[in-house]
Coordinates of C-alpha atoms and ligand atoms in Angstrom, one line a residue:
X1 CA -42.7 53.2 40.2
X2 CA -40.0 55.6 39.9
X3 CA -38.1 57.2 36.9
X4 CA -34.5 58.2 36.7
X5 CA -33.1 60.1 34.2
X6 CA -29.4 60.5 34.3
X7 CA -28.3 64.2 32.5
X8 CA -24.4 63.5 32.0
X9 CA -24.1 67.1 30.9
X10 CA -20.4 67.6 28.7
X11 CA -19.2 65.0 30.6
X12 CA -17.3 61.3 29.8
X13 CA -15.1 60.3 27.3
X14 CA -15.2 57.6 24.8
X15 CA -13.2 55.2 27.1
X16 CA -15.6 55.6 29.7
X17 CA -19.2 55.2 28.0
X18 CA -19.0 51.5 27.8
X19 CA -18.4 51.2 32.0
X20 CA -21.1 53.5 33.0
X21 CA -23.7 52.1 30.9
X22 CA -23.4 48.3 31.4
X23 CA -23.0 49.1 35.4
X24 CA -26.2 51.0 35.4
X25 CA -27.8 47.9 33.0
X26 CA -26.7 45.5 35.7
X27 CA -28.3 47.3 38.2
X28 CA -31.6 45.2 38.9
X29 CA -34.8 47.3 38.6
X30 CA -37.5 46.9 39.4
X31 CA -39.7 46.3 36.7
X32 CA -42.0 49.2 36.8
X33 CA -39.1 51.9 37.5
X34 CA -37.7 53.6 34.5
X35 CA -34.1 54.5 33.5
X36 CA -33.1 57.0 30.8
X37 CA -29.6 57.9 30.5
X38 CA -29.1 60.9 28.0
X39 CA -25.3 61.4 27.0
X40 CA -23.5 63.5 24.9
X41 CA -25.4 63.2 21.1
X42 CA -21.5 61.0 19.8
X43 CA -22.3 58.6 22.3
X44 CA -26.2 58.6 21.5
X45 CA -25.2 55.3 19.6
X46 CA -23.2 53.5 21.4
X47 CA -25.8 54.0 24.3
X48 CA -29.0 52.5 22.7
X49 CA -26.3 49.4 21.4
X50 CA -24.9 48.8 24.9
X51 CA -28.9 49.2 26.5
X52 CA -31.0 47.5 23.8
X53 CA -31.4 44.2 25.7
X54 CA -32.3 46.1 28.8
X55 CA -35.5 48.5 30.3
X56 CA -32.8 51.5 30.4
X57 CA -33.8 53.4 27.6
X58 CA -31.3 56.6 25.7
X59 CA -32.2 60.2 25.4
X60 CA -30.4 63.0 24.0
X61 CA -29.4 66.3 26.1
X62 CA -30.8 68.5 23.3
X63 CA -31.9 68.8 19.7
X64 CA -32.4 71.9 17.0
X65 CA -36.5 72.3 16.3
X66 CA -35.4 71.6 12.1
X67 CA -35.9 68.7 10.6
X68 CA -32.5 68.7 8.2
X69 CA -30.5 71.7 6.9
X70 CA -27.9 74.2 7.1
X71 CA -27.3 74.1 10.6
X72 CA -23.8 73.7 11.0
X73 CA -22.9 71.6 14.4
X74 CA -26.6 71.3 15.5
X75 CA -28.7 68.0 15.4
X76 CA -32.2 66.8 14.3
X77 CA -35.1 64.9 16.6
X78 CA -35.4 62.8 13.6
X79 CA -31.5 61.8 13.6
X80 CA -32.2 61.0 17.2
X81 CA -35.3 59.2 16.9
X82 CA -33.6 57.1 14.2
X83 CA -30.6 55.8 16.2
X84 CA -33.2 54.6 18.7
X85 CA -33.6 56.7 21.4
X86 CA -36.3 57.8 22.9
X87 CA -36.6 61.0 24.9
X88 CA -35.4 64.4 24.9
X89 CA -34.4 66.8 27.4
X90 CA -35.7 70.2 26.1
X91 CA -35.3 73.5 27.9
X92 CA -32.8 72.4 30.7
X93 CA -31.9 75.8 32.1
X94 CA -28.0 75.4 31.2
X95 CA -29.6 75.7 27.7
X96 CA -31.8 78.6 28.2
X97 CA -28.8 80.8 30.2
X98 CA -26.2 79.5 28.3
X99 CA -27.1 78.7 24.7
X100 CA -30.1 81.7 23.9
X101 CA -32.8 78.7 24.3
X102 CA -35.9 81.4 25.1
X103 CA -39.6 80.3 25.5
X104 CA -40.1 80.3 21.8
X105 CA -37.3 78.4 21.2
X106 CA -38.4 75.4 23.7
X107 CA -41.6 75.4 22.6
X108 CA -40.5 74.9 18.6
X109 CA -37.9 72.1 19.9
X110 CA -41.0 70.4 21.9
X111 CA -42.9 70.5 18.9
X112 CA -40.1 68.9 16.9
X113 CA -39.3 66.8 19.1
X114 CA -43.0 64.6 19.3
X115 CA -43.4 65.0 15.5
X116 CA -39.8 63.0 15.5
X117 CA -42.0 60.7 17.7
X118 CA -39.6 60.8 21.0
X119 CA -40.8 62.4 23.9
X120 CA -39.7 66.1 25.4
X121 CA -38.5 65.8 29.2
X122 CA -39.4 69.8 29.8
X123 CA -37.3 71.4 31.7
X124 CA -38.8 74.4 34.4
X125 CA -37.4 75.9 37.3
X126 CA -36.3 79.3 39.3
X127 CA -33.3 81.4 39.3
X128 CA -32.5 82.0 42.9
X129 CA -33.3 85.7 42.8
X130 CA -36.7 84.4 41.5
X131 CA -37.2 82.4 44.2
X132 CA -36.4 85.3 46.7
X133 CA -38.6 87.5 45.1
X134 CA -41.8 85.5 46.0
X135 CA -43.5 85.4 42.9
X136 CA -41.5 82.2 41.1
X137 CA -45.0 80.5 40.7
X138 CA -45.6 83.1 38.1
X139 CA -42.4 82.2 36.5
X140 CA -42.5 78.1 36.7
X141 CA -46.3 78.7 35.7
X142 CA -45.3 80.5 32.4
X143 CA -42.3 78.6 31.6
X144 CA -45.2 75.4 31.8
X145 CA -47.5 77.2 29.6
X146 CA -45.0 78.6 26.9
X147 CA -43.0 75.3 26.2
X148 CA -46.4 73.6 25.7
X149 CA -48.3 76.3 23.8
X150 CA -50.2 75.4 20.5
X151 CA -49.2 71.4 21.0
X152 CA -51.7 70.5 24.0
X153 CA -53.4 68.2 21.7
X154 CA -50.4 66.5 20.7
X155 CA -48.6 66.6 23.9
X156 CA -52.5 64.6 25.5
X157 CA -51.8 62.2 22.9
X158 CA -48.0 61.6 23.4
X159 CA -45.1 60.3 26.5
X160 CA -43.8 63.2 27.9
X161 CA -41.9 64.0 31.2
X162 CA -42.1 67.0 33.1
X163 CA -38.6 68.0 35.2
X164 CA -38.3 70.4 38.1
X165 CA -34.8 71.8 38.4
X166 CA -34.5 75.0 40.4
X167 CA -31.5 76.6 39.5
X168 CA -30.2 77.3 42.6
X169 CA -29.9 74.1 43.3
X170 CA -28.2 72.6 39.8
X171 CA -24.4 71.4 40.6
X172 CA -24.3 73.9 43.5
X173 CA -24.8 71.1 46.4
X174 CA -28.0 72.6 47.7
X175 CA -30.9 70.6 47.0
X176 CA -34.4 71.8 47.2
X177 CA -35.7 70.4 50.8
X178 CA -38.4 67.8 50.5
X179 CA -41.1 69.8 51.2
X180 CA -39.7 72.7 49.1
X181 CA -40.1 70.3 46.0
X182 CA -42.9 68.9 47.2
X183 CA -45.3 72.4 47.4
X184 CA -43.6 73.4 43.7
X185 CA -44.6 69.6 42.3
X186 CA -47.8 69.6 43.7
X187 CA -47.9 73.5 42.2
X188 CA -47.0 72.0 39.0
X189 CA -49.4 68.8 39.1
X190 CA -52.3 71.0 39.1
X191 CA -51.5 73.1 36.0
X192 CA -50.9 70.5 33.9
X193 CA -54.2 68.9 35.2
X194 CA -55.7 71.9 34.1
X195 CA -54.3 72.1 30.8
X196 CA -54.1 68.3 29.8
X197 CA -57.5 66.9 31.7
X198 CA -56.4 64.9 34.2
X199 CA -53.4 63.4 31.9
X200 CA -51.2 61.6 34.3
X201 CA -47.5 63.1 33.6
X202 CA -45.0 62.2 35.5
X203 CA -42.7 65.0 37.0
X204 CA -39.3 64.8 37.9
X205 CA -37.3 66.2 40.6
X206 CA -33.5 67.8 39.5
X207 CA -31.2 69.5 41.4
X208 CA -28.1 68.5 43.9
X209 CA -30.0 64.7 43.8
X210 CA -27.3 62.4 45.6
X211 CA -28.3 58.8 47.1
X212 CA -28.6 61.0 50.5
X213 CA -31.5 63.1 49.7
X214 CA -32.7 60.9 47.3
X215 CA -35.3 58.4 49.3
X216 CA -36.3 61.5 51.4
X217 CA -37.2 63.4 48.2
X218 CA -39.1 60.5 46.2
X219 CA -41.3 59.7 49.5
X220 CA -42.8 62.9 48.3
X221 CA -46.4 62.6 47.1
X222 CA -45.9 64.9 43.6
X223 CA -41.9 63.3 43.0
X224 CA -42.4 60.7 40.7
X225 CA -38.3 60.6 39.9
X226 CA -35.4 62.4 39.4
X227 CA -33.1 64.3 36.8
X228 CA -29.6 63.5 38.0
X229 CA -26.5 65.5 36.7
X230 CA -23.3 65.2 39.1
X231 CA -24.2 61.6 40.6
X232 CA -25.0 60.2 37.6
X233 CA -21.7 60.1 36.5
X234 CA -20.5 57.3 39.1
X235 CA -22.4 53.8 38.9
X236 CA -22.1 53.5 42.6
X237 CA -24.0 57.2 43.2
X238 CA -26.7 56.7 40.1
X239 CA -27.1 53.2 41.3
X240 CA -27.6 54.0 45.0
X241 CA -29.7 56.9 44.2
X242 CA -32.3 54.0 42.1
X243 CA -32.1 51.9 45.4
X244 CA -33.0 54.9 47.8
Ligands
PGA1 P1 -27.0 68.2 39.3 O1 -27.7 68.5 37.8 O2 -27.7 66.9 39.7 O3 -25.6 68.0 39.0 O4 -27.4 69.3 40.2 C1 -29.0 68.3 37.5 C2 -29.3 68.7 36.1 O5 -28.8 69.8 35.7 O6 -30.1 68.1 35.4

């Protein structure tokens, strides 16, 4: 069983939502894999319509930690929950460098997001100058620990999705080798064992995925799936990449 989650960033217009859906719902799947496609929130709609007969279910790319309010431009879990989706992607790092999304931030918007009933896909991973100073274990280890904080009880109870994106490699080409993902996964695996008990939680491999690293990469012990930015805007990449 494999899961891919498909992260079309600010990406697509209207014309073009109806295409990439239905071509990634004809795709056959096998039934235990998983697809979740998270578009832009004004095509959250349109997605669960154009999926509901299928197993590809719809996640949004982010959501504010408040329920309703004066919070001009920003969106609700609940909102989400209520259109039908199902998932979340909380704490990708474009949010955290671009948009001021800090640990405490992330860990409010997980917390929001299970009381909405969907579930967070958690973003972690390490800048490039992290990497090179040796000590990123320290950094994925407390980005793990903060986002989850206070809602271990809830989180053991709930679906939720754990994805691996080192920065370095996000929409630069350079993809984290096989084993390089592989010693961070298995790195990861046994934190959350140690915080959750032995909860099974699937984590996700993001970063440069294309249908030429792809098989390579899921043939790795700890990669359970993928969080796919760039090559999941074509059905004949995203689709290939589900057949790898
Ligand atoms: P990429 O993006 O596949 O384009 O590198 C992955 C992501 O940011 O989720």
């Amino acid at each position: 069983m494999a899961i891919y989650a498909a992260n079309w960033k600010m990406n697509i217009l209207p014309s073009q939502v109806q295409e990439l859906v239905t071509g990634i719902v004809d795709h056959k799947l096998s039934d235990s894999d998983q697809v979740i496609l998270c578009p832009p929130s004004v095509y959250l709609q349109e997605a669960v319509n154009l999926t509901s007969q299928s197993q590809v279910v719809i996640g949004a790319q982010n959501t504010y930690f408040e329920v309703s309010g004066a919070y001009t431009g920003e969106i609700s879990a609940k909102m989400v929950a209520e259109l039908g989706a199902t998932y979340v992607i909380v704490g990708h790092s474009e949010r955290r460098q671009l948009f001021g999304d800090n640990d405490q931030i992330i860990n409010k918007k997980v917390l929001a997001t299970l009381e909405a009933s969907l579930s967070p896909i958690i973003c972690i991973g390490e800048t490039l100058e992290q990497r090179e100073s040796g000590d990123f274990y320290t950094v994925l280890e407390s980005q793990i620990v903060s986002a989850v904080s206070g809602h271990e009880t809830v989180l053991s109870a709930a679906d939720f999705l754990i994805a691996y994106e080192p920065v370095w490699a996000i929409g630069t080409g350079k993809v984290a080798s096989p084993e390089q993902a592989q010693d961070v996964h298995a790195f990861i695996r046994s934190r959350l064992e140690s915080i959750f008990n032995e909860k099974k939680i699937s984590i996700l491999y993001g970063g440069s995925v294309k249908p030429s690293n792809a098989g390579e990469l899921l043939l790795q012990q700890d990669i359970d799936g993928f969080l796919v930015g760039g090559a999941s805007l074509s059905v004949a990449d995203f689709t290939a990449i589900m057949s790898a």
